[in-house]
């Protein structure tokens, strides 16, 4: 009897084990990624959506955009400088990364560099003992905000500029000062801006980039050519209506105006993940000028839709004034901007409906169902159609008896597995209301027809690289961006 009981017990355990193994085996795996893929630091960067630039220096006091390099450091005296106010302004605007112009083209350094006297140590501010960079990073750290640095390659003051060896040694020395002595830096900015009459010089960009990564391995390097983040090709804050995060870095070079269109659109065949950053100023100029005012709210929202809403990150410049503070008018406009974004996007009207799809990978228990597009994870949970459903996959939101009333459609891809969608269309009750090419991290369609009221919203993926993977879908109502009509343009 005991032997029989042992045999039955062993057999039962064996059957249960095999059942468990077979049950695990039916859970489908995620689809293969489409290369190239973003690095962890690039994913975190993309999710910030909006970051802030602070252009500040002697130009602030000379009322100029490009200083000559001959400015007397004595003009720099921001007697009320409060970096905490800068950071508070950024936090209230929803910003988690701020970049400071540690040195602009005029060569004046906002920290007491030991390699030049053309810096804050030669100014009357704090009797020459001040350090704007230190105050900036201290204030940022206190509020949990990340810091970034811009160090202009073009230097109109230093006499070593024009001598390749001497100037590149000088530049690398200053890089080491900034990246060794001011804590963690999350983004560093390089550009190719240079006047037509500037001395001829070769920048040792490869040496600079190697040094940066040696000193701070998790940093993102921005330039026309990446390697981590690329310029979008203009200073309007607009990305291309087609915008790939992928590009061939071998096709890029810093300061080359002929590649601006490529920078704006990217390359679907690109072998490198180098996403674009849209830089634009809240004012007409990059530095503060008493005669200028901030852009209207409508202009800032237009920039948002054409940057963040086109698979980009928005770098918004907010220049401190001669007192050393963000002007009240700019602070107020930023609060309006943040409030408008929250008003539009804090409510996802799609959550009131039922989500369906043409198919789903692994069936109902596979974990890749359309319901994933309504959760809070916009990177690693997603709807994936079956492998055989590659010709015309779709996902749709069906409204309740009240229908769905909106004028903005948001689509996001699971970019952790690559950028895929090449062409898509949006229908409301069978009528196409929007179409586009790329999606990427985020695509926002502010409907040209205005507010629509319908029952079924269907997104069709007409062309993609492999299976389309949609991580999030949103339907939103923007009261700022479209005229308020007497009646809805599309009825049930």
CSV table of C-alpha atoms in Angstrom, one decimal:
chain,number,residue,atom,x,y,z
A,1,UNK,CA,0.0,0.0,0.0
A,2,UNK,CA,2.8,2.4,0.9
A,3,UNK,CA,4.6,1.7,-2.4
A,4,UNK,CA,1.3,2.3,-4.3
A,5,UNK,CA,0.8,5.6,-2.4
A,6,UNK,CA,4.3,6.7,-3.2
A,7,UNK,CA,3.8,5.8,-6.9
A,8,UNK,CA,0.6,7.8,-7.1
A,9,UNK,CA,2.1,10.7,-5.3
A,10,UNK,CA,5.2,10.8,-7.6
A,11,UNK,CA,2.9,10.5,-10.7
A,12,UNK,CA,0.8,13.3,-9.5
A,13,UNK,CA,3.8,15.6,-8.9
A,14,UNK,CA,5.1,14.7,-12.3
A,15,UNK,CA,1.8,15.5,-14.0
A,16,UNK,CA,1.5,18.8,-12.1
A,17,UNK,CA,5.1,19.8,-13.0
A,18,UNK,CA,4.5,19.0,-16.7
A,19,UNK,CA,1.2,21.0,-16.6
A,20,UNK,CA,3.0,23.9,-15.1
A,21,UNK,CA,5.7,23.8,-17.7
A,22,UNK,CA,3.2,23.5,-20.5
A,23,UNK,CA,1.2,26.4,-19.1
A,24,UNK,CA,4.3,28.6,-18.9
A,25,UNK,CA,5.2,27.6,-22.5
A,26,UNK,CA,2.0,29.0,-23.9
A,27,UNK,CA,2.7,32.5,-22.7
A,28,UNK,CA,4.0,34.3,-25.8
A,29,UNK,CA,7.3,36.1,-25.8
A,30,UNK,CA,7.7,39.7,-26.8
A,31,UNK,CA,8.4,40.3,-30.5
A,32,UNK,CA,12.0,40.8,-31.6
A,33,UNK,CA,13.2,44.4,-31.4
A,34,UNK,CA,13.8,46.5,-34.5
A,35,UNK,CA,17.3,47.9,-34.3
A,36,UNK,CA,18.7,50.3,-33.4
A,37,UNK,CA,17.4,50.8,-29.8
A,38,UNK,CA,17.7,53.6,-27.4
A,39,UNK,CA,20.1,53.5,-24.4
A,40,UNK,CA,18.7,53.7,-20.9
A,41,UNK,CA,19.8,57.3,-20.6
A,42,UNK,CA,18.1,58.2,-23.9
A,43,UNK,CA,14.8,56.6,-22.8
A,44,UNK,CA,14.9,58.7,-19.6
A,45,UNK,CA,15.7,61.8,-21.6
A,46,UNK,CA,12.8,61.2,-24.0
A,47,UNK,CA,10.3,60.8,-21.2
A,48,UNK,CA,11.2,64.3,-19.8
A,49,UNK,CA,9.4,65.8,-22.8
A,50,UNK,CA,10.3,69.4,-21.8
A,51,UNK,CA,13.6,70.7,-20.4
A,52,UNK,CA,14.8,74.2,-19.9
A,53,UNK,CA,17.8,76.3,-21.1
A,54,UNK,CA,19.2,79.3,-19.3
A,55,UNK,CA,21.2,81.7,-21.5
A,56,UNK,CA,23.0,84.0,-19.1
A,57,UNK,CA,26.2,85.9,-19.2
A,58,UNK,CA,27.8,89.2,-20.2
A,59,UNK,CA,25.3,89.4,-23.2
A,60,UNK,CA,22.6,89.8,-20.6
A,61,UNK,CA,24.2,93.1,-19.6
A,62,UNK,CA,25.4,94.3,-23.0
A,63,UNK,CA,21.9,93.8,-24.6
A,64,UNK,CA,23.4,91.5,-27.3
A,65,UNK,CA,23.0,88.0,-28.6
A,66,UNK,CA,26.5,87.3,-29.8
A,67,UNK,CA,29.1,89.0,-27.6
A,68,UNK,CA,32.3,90.2,-29.2
A,69,UNK,CA,34.7,88.7,-26.6
A,70,UNK,CA,35.9,92.2,-25.7
A,71,UNK,CA,33.3,92.8,-23.0
A,72,UNK,CA,34.7,94.1,-19.7
A,73,UNK,CA,33.8,91.5,-16.9
A,74,UNK,CA,32.9,94.5,-14.8
A,75,UNK,CA,29.5,94.7,-16.5
A,76,UNK,CA,28.5,91.3,-15.0
A,77,UNK,CA,26.8,92.1,-11.7
A,78,UNK,CA,23.5,90.3,-11.1
A,79,UNK,CA,23.0,91.6,-7.6
A,80,UNK,CA,19.8,89.7,-7.0
A,81,UNK,CA,20.8,86.4,-8.6
A,82,UNK,CA,18.7,83.5,-7.1
A,83,UNK,CA,19.3,80.2,-8.7
A,84,UNK,CA,16.6,78.8,-6.5
A,85,UNK,CA,14.1,81.0,-8.2
A,86,UNK,CA,15.2,79.5,-11.6
A,87,UNK,CA,14.8,76.0,-10.3
A,88,UNK,CA,11.4,76.7,-8.7
A,89,UNK,CA,10.2,78.2,-12.0
A,90,UNK,CA,11.4,75.1,-13.9
A,91,UNK,CA,9.7,72.7,-11.4
A,92,UNK,CA,6.4,74.6,-11.6
A,93,UNK,CA,6.7,74.2,-15.4
A,94,UNK,CA,7.1,70.4,-15.0
A,95,UNK,CA,10.8,70.5,-16.0
A,96,UNK,CA,13.2,67.9,-14.6
A,97,UNK,CA,16.4,69.0,-16.4
A,98,UNK,CA,18.0,72.4,-16.8
A,99,UNK,CA,20.9,73.4,-19.0
A,100,UNK,CA,23.1,76.5,-18.2
A,101,UNK,CA,25.3,78.4,-20.6
A,102,UNK,CA,28.5,78.0,-18.6
A,103,UNK,CA,30.4,79.8,-21.4
A,104,UNK,CA,28.9,81.4,-24.5
A,105,UNK,CA,30.6,82.6,-27.7
A,106,UNK,CA,32.0,85.7,-26.0
A,107,UNK,CA,34.2,83.4,-23.9
A,108,UNK,CA,33.1,84.7,-20.5
A,109,UNK,CA,32.9,81.9,-17.9
A,110,UNK,CA,30.2,81.7,-15.3
A,111,UNK,CA,32.5,79.7,-13.0
A,112,UNK,CA,36.0,80.8,-11.7
A,113,UNK,CA,38.0,78.7,-14.2
A,114,UNK,CA,41.7,78.6,-13.4
A,115,UNK,CA,42.6,78.6,-17.1
A,116,UNK,CA,41.4,82.2,-17.8
A,117,UNK,CA,40.7,85.5,-16.0
A,118,UNK,CA,37.7,86.2,-18.3
A,119,UNK,CA,35.2,84.9,-15.8
A,120,UNK,CA,33.1,85.7,-12.8
A,121,UNK,CA,36.3,86.1,-10.7
A,122,UNK,CA,37.1,89.3,-12.6
A,123,UNK,CA,33.5,90.7,-12.1
A,124,UNK,CA,32.2,92.9,-9.2
A,125,UNK,CA,29.5,90.2,-8.5
A,126,UNK,CA,30.2,88.9,-4.9
A,127,UNK,CA,33.6,90.7,-5.1
A,128,UNK,CA,34.8,88.2,-7.6
A,129,UNK,CA,34.2,85.2,-5.4
A,130,UNK,CA,30.9,84.1,-7.0
A,131,UNK,CA,30.2,80.9,-9.0
A,132,UNK,CA,27.0,80.8,-11.0
A,133,UNK,CA,27.6,77.2,-12.0
A,134,UNK,CA,27.9,76.1,-8.4
A,135,UNK,CA,24.8,78.0,-7.3
A,136,UNK,CA,22.9,76.5,-10.3
A,137,UNK,CA,23.8,72.9,-9.5
A,138,UNK,CA,23.3,73.4,-5.8
A,139,UNK,CA,19.8,74.8,-6.4
A,140,UNK,CA,18.9,72.0,-8.8
A,141,UNK,CA,20.1,69.3,-6.5
A,142,UNK,CA,18.1,70.7,-3.6
A,143,UNK,CA,14.9,70.3,-5.7
A,144,UNK,CA,15.8,66.9,-7.3
A,145,UNK,CA,16.2,68.5,-10.7
A,146,UNK,CA,19.0,67.3,-13.0
A,147,UNK,CA,21.6,69.7,-14.4
A,148,UNK,CA,23.1,70.2,-17.8
A,149,UNK,CA,26.0,72.3,-19.2
A,150,UNK,CA,26.6,74.2,-22.4
A,151,UNK,CA,30.2,75.1,-23.2
A,152,UNK,CA,30.6,77.0,-26.4
A,153,UNK,CA,33.3,75.7,-28.8
A,154,UNK,CA,33.5,79.1,-30.4
A,155,UNK,CA,35.4,81.5,-28.1
A,156,UNK,CA,35.7,85.1,-29.3
A,157,UNK,CA,37.8,86.2,-26.4
A,158,UNK,CA,40.6,83.6,-25.8
A,159,UNK,CA,43.8,84.2,-27.8
A,160,UNK,CA,44.4,80.5,-28.1
A,161,UNK,CA,41.4,80.3,-30.4
A,162,UNK,CA,42.8,79.7,-33.9
A,163,UNK,CA,45.6,77.5,-32.7
A,164,UNK,CA,44.3,73.9,-32.9
A,165,UNK,CA,46.5,72.3,-30.3
A,166,UNK,CA,46.4,75.1,-27.7
A,167,UNK,CA,42.7,75.8,-27.9
A,168,UNK,CA,41.7,72.1,-27.8
A,169,UNK,CA,43.8,71.7,-24.8
A,170,UNK,CA,42.2,74.7,-23.2
A,171,UNK,CA,38.7,73.4,-24.1
A,172,UNK,CA,39.4,70.0,-22.7
A,173,UNK,CA,40.8,71.5,-19.5
A,174,UNK,CA,37.6,73.4,-19.0
A,175,UNK,CA,35.5,70.3,-19.7
A,176,UNK,CA,37.4,68.5,-17.0
A,177,UNK,CA,36.8,71.4,-14.5
A,178,UNK,CA,33.0,71.3,-15.2
A,179,UNK,CA,32.6,67.6,-15.2
A,180,UNK,CA,34.8,66.8,-12.2
A,181,UNK,CA,33.9,69.6,-9.8
A,182,UNK,CA,30.1,70.2,-10.1
A,183,UNK,CA,28.5,66.8,-9.6
A,184,UNK,CA,26.4,64.8,-11.9
A,185,UNK,CA,25.6,66.4,-15.3
A,186,UNK,CA,22.9,64.7,-17.4
A,187,UNK,CA,23.3,66.5,-20.7
A,188,UNK,CA,26.2,68.5,-22.2
A,189,UNK,CA,25.7,70.7,-25.2
A,190,UNK,CA,28.0,71.2,-28.2
A,191,UNK,CA,27.2,73.2,-31.3
A,192,UNK,CA,28.8,74.4,-34.4
A,193,UNK,CA,27.8,78.1,-34.2
A,194,UNK,CA,30.6,80.3,-35.5
A,195,UNK,CA,30.8,83.6,-37.2
A,196,UNK,CA,31.9,83.9,-40.9
A,197,UNK,CA,35.0,85.9,-39.9
A,198,UNK,CA,36.1,83.6,-37.1
A,199,UNK,CA,39.6,82.2,-37.3
A,200,UNK,CA,39.9,78.8,-38.9
A,201,UNK,CA,40.2,76.0,-36.3
A,202,UNK,CA,39.6,72.3,-36.0
A,203,UNK,CA,37.6,71.2,-33.0
A,204,UNK,CA,38.7,67.8,-31.7
A,205,UNK,CA,35.2,66.6,-31.1
A,206,UNK,CA,36.1,62.9,-30.9
A,207,UNK,CA,38.6,63.8,-28.1
A,208,UNK,CA,36.0,65.9,-26.3
A,209,UNK,CA,33.3,63.2,-26.5
A,210,UNK,CA,35.7,60.5,-25.2
A,211,UNK,CA,36.6,62.7,-22.3
A,212,UNK,CA,33.0,63.5,-21.5
A,213,UNK,CA,32.0,59.8,-21.4
A,214,UNK,CA,35.1,58.9,-19.4
A,215,UNK,CA,34.2,61.5,-16.7
A,216,UNK,CA,30.4,60.9,-16.7
A,217,UNK,CA,29.3,57.8,-18.4
A,218,UNK,CA,25.6,58.3,-18.1
A,219,UNK,CA,25.6,61.7,-19.7
A,220,UNK,CA,23.8,62.5,-23.0
A,221,UNK,CA,25.9,64.4,-25.5
A,222,UNK,CA,24.1,66.8,-27.7
A,223,UNK,CA,25.4,68.1,-31.0
A,224,UNK,CA,24.5,68.2,-34.7
A,225,UNK,CA,26.0,64.8,-34.9
A,226,UNK,CA,25.0,63.3,-31.6
A,227,UNK,CA,26.2,60.9,-30.5
A,228,UNK,CA,23.3,60.7,-28.0
A,229,UNK,CA,21.0,63.6,-29.0
A,230,UNK,CA,20.9,65.5,-32.3
A,231,UNK,CA,19.8,69.0,-33.2
A,232,UNK,CA,16.5,69.2,-35.0
A,233,UNK,CA,17.9,71.5,-37.7
A,234,UNK,CA,16.2,74.8,-36.7
A,235,UNK,CA,15.6,77.1,-33.8
A,236,UNK,CA,11.9,77.4,-34.3
A,237,UNK,CA,11.1,74.4,-32.0
A,238,UNK,CA,9.5,72.4,-34.9
A,239,UNK,CA,10.4,68.9,-35.9
A,240,UNK,CA,9.5,67.4,-39.3
A,241,UNK,CA,6.1,65.9,-39.8
A,242,UNK,CA,8.1,62.8,-40.4
A,243,UNK,CA,10.6,62.4,-37.6
A,244,UNK,CA,12.7,59.3,-37.0
A,245,UNK,CA,14.9,58.9,-33.9
A,246,UNK,CA,17.2,56.8,-36.2
A,247,UNK,CA,19.9,58.2,-38.4
A,248,UNK,CA,23.4,57.2,-39.7
A,249,UNK,CA,25.9,59.1,-37.6
A,250,UNK,CA,28.4,58.8,-40.5
A,251,UNK,CA,26.1,61.1,-42.5
A,252,UNK,CA,26.2,63.8,-39.8
A,253,UNK,CA,28.8,66.5,-39.1
A,254,UNK,CA,28.8,69.5,-36.7
A,255,UNK,CA,28.2,72.9,-38.2
A,256,UNK,CA,27.1,71.5,-41.6
A,257,UNK,CA,24.1,73.5,-42.8
A,258,UNK,CA,23.5,71.1,-45.7
A,259,UNK,CA,22.2,68.4,-43.4
A,260,UNK,CA,19.5,70.4,-41.6
A,261,UNK,CA,16.7,68.6,-43.5
A,262,UNK,CA,18.2,65.2,-42.5
A,263,UNK,CA,18.4,66.4,-38.9
A,264,UNK,CA,14.8,67.4,-39.0
A,265,UNK,CA,13.4,64.1,-40.3
A,266,UNK,CA,15.9,61.5,-39.4
A,267,UNK,CA,16.4,58.3,-41.5
A,268,UNK,CA,14.2,55.2,-41.4
A,269,UNK,CA,17.2,53.2,-42.5
A,270,UNK,CA,19.4,54.7,-39.9
A,271,UNK,CA,21.7,52.4,-37.9
A,272,UNK,CA,22.1,54.7,-34.9
A,273,UNK,CA,19.5,55.9,-32.3
A,274,UNK,CA,20.1,59.6,-32.1
A,275,UNK,CA,16.8,61.3,-31.2
A,276,UNK,CA,16.2,65.0,-32.0
A,277,UNK,CA,16.0,67.9,-29.6
A,278,UNK,CA,14.0,71.1,-30.4
A,279,UNK,CA,15.6,74.2,-29.0
A,280,UNK,CA,13.6,77.4,-29.0
A,281,UNK,CA,13.5,80.5,-26.8
A,282,UNK,CA,10.4,81.7,-24.9
A,283,UNK,CA,11.4,85.2,-26.2
A,284,UNK,CA,12.5,86.4,-29.6
A,285,UNK,CA,16.2,86.3,-28.4
A,286,UNK,CA,18.2,83.8,-26.5
A,287,UNK,CA,19.4,86.3,-24.0
A,288,UNK,CA,17.2,88.6,-21.9
A,289,UNK,CA,16.4,92.0,-23.5
A,290,UNK,CA,14.3,94.6,-21.8
A,291,UNK,CA,12.5,95.4,-25.1
A,292,UNK,CA,11.3,91.8,-25.6
A,293,UNK,CA,8.3,89.9,-24.3
A,294,UNK,CA,7.6,86.2,-24.0
A,295,UNK,CA,5.8,84.3,-26.7
A,296,UNK,CA,2.0,84.0,-26.5
A,297,UNK,CA,0.5,80.9,-25.0
A,298,UNK,CA,-0.9,79.9,-28.4
A,299,UNK,CA,2.6,80.0,-29.9
A,300,UNK,CA,4.0,77.9,-27.1
A,301,UNK,CA,1.3,75.3,-27.6
A,302,UNK,CA,2.0,75.3,-31.3
A,303,UNK,CA,5.6,74.6,-30.5
A,304,UNK,CA,4.6,71.8,-28.1
A,305,UNK,CA,2.5,70.0,-30.7
A,306,UNK,CA,5.3,70.3,-33.3
A,307,UNK,CA,8.1,69.1,-31.0
A,308,UNK,CA,6.9,66.8,-28.2
A,309,UNK,CA,4.0,65.9,-30.5
A,310,UNK,CA,6.4,64.9,-33.3
A,311,UNK,CA,8.7,62.5,-31.4
A,312,UNK,CA,11.0,65.2,-30.0
A,313,UNK,CA,12.1,66.7,-26.8
A,314,UNK,CA,11.5,70.4,-26.3
A,315,UNK,CA,14.4,72.5,-24.9
A,316,UNK,CA,12.8,75.8,-24.0
A,317,UNK,CA,15.1,78.7,-23.3
A,318,UNK,CA,14.1,81.0,-20.4
A,319,UNK,CA,16.8,83.7,-20.0
A,320,UNK,CA,17.4,85.3,-16.5
A,321,UNK,CA,17.5,89.1,-16.5
A,322,UNK,CA,20.1,91.6,-15.3
A,323,UNK,CA,19.0,91.2,-11.7
A,324,UNK,CA,19.7,87.5,-12.0
A,325,UNK,CA,16.1,86.4,-11.9
A,326,UNK,CA,13.5,84.9,-14.4
A,327,UNK,CA,11.3,87.9,-15.2
A,328,UNK,CA,7.8,87.8,-13.8
A,329,UNK,CA,6.2,87.9,-17.3
A,330,UNK,CA,8.1,84.8,-18.2
A,331,UNK,CA,7.2,83.0,-15.0
A,332,UNK,CA,3.6,83.8,-15.6
A,333,UNK,CA,3.7,82.6,-19.2
A,334,UNK,CA,5.3,79.4,-18.1
A,335,UNK,CA,2.6,78.7,-15.5
A,336,UNK,CA,0.0,79.3,-18.2
A,337,UNK,CA,1.8,76.9,-20.5
A,338,UNK,CA,2.0,74.2,-17.9
A,339,UNK,CA,-1.6,74.7,-16.9
A,340,UNK,CA,-2.7,74.5,-20.5
A,341,UNK,CA,-0.8,71.2,-21.1
A,342,UNK,CA,-2.3,69.7,-17.9
A,343,UNK,CA,-5.8,70.9,-18.9
A,344,UNK,CA,-5.5,69.2,-22.3
A,345,UNK,CA,-3.8,66.0,-21.4
A,346,UNK,CA,-4.7,65.2,-17.7
A,347,UNK,CA,-7.9,63.6,-18.9
A,348,UNK,CA,-7.8,60.7,-21.4
A,349,UNK,CA,-11.3,60.5,-22.8
A,350,UNK,CA,-10.4,57.1,-24.4
A,351,UNK,CA,-10.6,55.6,-20.9
A,352,UNK,CA,-14.4,56.0,-21.0
A,353,UNK,CA,-14.6,53.7,-24.0
A,354,UNK,CA,-14.0,50.1,-24.8
A,355,UNK,CA,-10.7,49.3,-26.6
A,356,UNK,CA,-10.6,46.6,-29.3
A,357,UNK,CA,-8.0,45.5,-31.9
A,358,UNK,CA,-7.8,43.6,-35.2
A,359,UNK,CA,-5.9,40.9,-33.3
A,360,UNK,CA,-3.5,40.4,-30.4
A,361,UNK,CA,-0.3,38.5,-30.0
A,362,UNK,CA,-0.8,35.3,-28.0
A,363,UNK,CA,-4.6,35.7,-27.7
A,364,UNK,CA,-6.5,37.0,-24.7
A,365,UNK,CA,-4.0,35.6,-22.2
A,366,UNK,CA,-0.9,36.7,-24.0
A,367,UNK,CA,-0.3,40.0,-22.2
A,368,UNK,CA,-0.2,42.1,-25.4
A,369,UNK,CA,-3.9,43.0,-25.5
A,370,UNK,CA,-5.3,46.4,-26.6
A,371,UNK,CA,-6.1,47.3,-23.0
A,372,UNK,CA,-2.4,48.0,-22.5
A,373,UNK,CA,-2.7,51.3,-24.4
A,374,UNK,CA,-4.8,52.7,-21.5
A,375,UNK,CA,-2.4,52.0,-18.7
A,376,UNK,CA,0.2,54.3,-17.2
A,377,UNK,CA,3.3,52.6,-18.7
A,378,UNK,CA,4.1,54.2,-22.0
A,379,UNK,CA,7.3,52.2,-22.7
A,380,UNK,CA,7.1,48.5,-21.7
A,381,UNK,CA,3.4,47.6,-21.9
A,382,UNK,CA,1.8,47.7,-25.4
A,383,UNK,CA,-0.6,46.3,-27.8
A,384,UNK,CA,0.9,43.9,-30.3
A,385,UNK,CA,-1.0,42.3,-33.2
A,386,UNK,CA,-0.4,38.7,-34.3
A,387,UNK,CA,2.5,38.1,-36.6
A,388,UNK,CA,0.1,37.2,-39.4
A,389,UNK,CA,-1.8,40.6,-39.0
A,390,UNK,CA,0.8,42.8,-40.6
A,391,UNK,CA,-1.1,44.1,-43.6
A,392,UNK,CA,-3.7,46.3,-42.0
A,393,UNK,CA,-3.6,46.1,-38.2
A,394,UNK,CA,-5.9,48.5,-36.3
A,395,UNK,CA,-6.9,49.4,-32.8
A,396,UNK,CA,-10.1,51.3,-31.9
A,397,UNK,CA,-11.9,53.0,-29.0
A,398,UNK,CA,-15.6,52.5,-28.9
A,399,UNK,CA,-17.5,55.1,-26.9
A,400,UNK,CA,-20.4,54.7,-24.5
A,401,UNK,CA,-23.9,56.0,-25.4
A,402,UNK,CA,-22.7,59.5,-24.9
A,403,UNK,CA,-20.0,59.1,-27.6
A,404,UNK,CA,-16.5,60.6,-27.7
A,405,UNK,CA,-15.9,64.3,-28.0
A,406,UNK,CA,-12.3,65.4,-28.6
A,407,UNK,CA,-10.0,67.3,-31.0
A,408,UNK,CA,-6.6,65.8,-30.1
A,409,UNK,CA,-5.4,62.2,-30.8
A,410,UNK,CA,-2.3,60.9,-29.0
A,411,UNK,CA,-0.4,57.8,-30.2
A,412,UNK,CA,2.7,56.4,-28.6
A,413,UNK,CA,5.0,53.6,-29.7
A,414,UNK,CA,6.9,51.1,-27.4
A,415,UNK,CA,10.2,52.6,-28.5
A,416,UNK,CA,12.1,50.4,-26.1
A,417,UNK,CA,11.8,47.8,-28.9
A,418,UNK,CA,12.6,50.3,-31.7
A,419,UNK,CA,10.7,52.8,-33.8
A,420,UNK,CA,8.5,51.1,-36.3
A,421,UNK,CA,5.4,52.9,-37.6
A,422,UNK,CA,5.9,54.5,-41.1
A,423,UNK,CA,2.3,55.5,-41.9
A,424,UNK,CA,-1.0,55.6,-40.0
A,425,UNK,CA,-4.5,56.9,-40.4
A,426,UNK,CA,-7.2,57.9,-37.9
A,427,UNK,CA,-10.9,57.4,-38.5
A,428,UNK,CA,-14.0,58.6,-36.6
A,429,UNK,CA,-17.1,56.5,-37.5
A,430,UNK,CA,-15.5,55.5,-40.7
A,431,UNK,CA,-14.4,59.0,-41.8
A,432,UNK,CA,-10.7,59.8,-41.9
A,433,UNK,CA,-9.9,62.8,-39.7
A,434,UNK,CA,-6.1,62.7,-39.6
A,435,UNK,CA,-3.2,60.8,-41.1
A,436,UNK,CA,0.6,60.9,-40.7
A,437,UNK,CA,3.8,59.0,-41.1
A,438,UNK,CA,6.0,58.4,-38.0
A,439,UNK,CA,4.8,58.1,-34.4
A,440,UNK,CA,7.8,57.3,-32.2
A,441,UNK,CA,7.7,58.2,-28.5
A,442,UNK,CA,4.7,60.4,-29.0
A,443,UNK,CA,2.6,61.7,-31.9
A,444,UNK,CA,-0.1,64.3,-31.3
A,445,UNK,CA,-2.7,65.1,-33.9
A,446,UNK,CA,-4.6,68.3,-33.3
A,447,UNK,CA,-7.5,67.8,-35.6
A,448,UNK,CA,-7.7,70.3,-38.4
A,449,UNK,CA,-11.5,69.8,-38.6
A,450,UNK,CA,-11.8,70.9,-34.9
A,451,UNK,CA,-13.8,69.1,-32.3
A,452,UNK,CA,-15.4,65.8,-33.4
A,453,UNK,CA,-18.1,63.8,-31.7
A,454,UNK,CA,-18.2,60.2,-32.7
A,455,UNK,CA,-18.8,56.7,-31.5
A,456,UNK,CA,-15.8,54.7,-32.9
A,457,UNK,CA,-12.2,56.0,-33.2
A,458,UNK,CA,-10.0,53.6,-35.2
A,459,UNK,CA,-6.3,53.9,-35.7
A,460,UNK,CA,-5.0,52.0,-38.8
A,461,UNK,CA,-1.3,51.2,-39.2
A,462,UNK,CA,-0.8,51.3,-42.9
A,463,UNK,CA,2.9,50.6,-42.9
A,464,UNK,CA,5.5,49.7,-40.3
A,465,UNK,CA,8.9,48.1,-39.8
A,466,UNK,CA,7.8,44.7,-38.5
A,467,UNK,CA,4.9,44.5,-36.1
A,468,UNK,CA,3.6,47.9,-34.8
A,469,UNK,CA,3.7,48.1,-31.0
A,470,UNK,CA,1.4,50.8,-29.6
A,471,UNK,CA,2.0,51.6,-26.0
A,472,UNK,CA,-0.6,54.3,-25.4
A,473,UNK,CA,-3.6,56.0,-27.1
A,474,UNK,CA,-5.3,59.1,-25.9
A,475,UNK,CA,-8.2,61.2,-26.9
A,476,UNK,CA,-8.1,64.7,-25.5
A,477,UNK,CA,-10.0,68.0,-25.6
A,478,UNK,CA,-7.9,71.1,-26.3
A,479,UNK,CA,-9.9,74.3,-25.5
A,480,UNK,CA,-7.0,76.5,-26.6
A,481,UNK,CA,-6.0,75.3,-30.0
A,482,UNK,CA,-9.2,75.1,-32.1
A,483,UNK,CA,-12.0,77.6,-32.5
A,484,UNK,CA,-15.1,76.9,-30.5
A,485,UNK,CA,-17.8,76.0,-33.1
A,486,UNK,CA,-21.5,76.3,-32.5
A,487,UNK,CA,-21.9,72.6,-33.3
A,488,UNK,CA,-19.6,69.6,-33.6
A,489,UNK,CA,-18.1,69.1,-37.1
A,490,UNK,CA,-18.7,65.3,-37.1
A,491,UNK,CA,-21.9,64.0,-35.5
A,492,UNK,CA,-23.0,60.5,-34.6
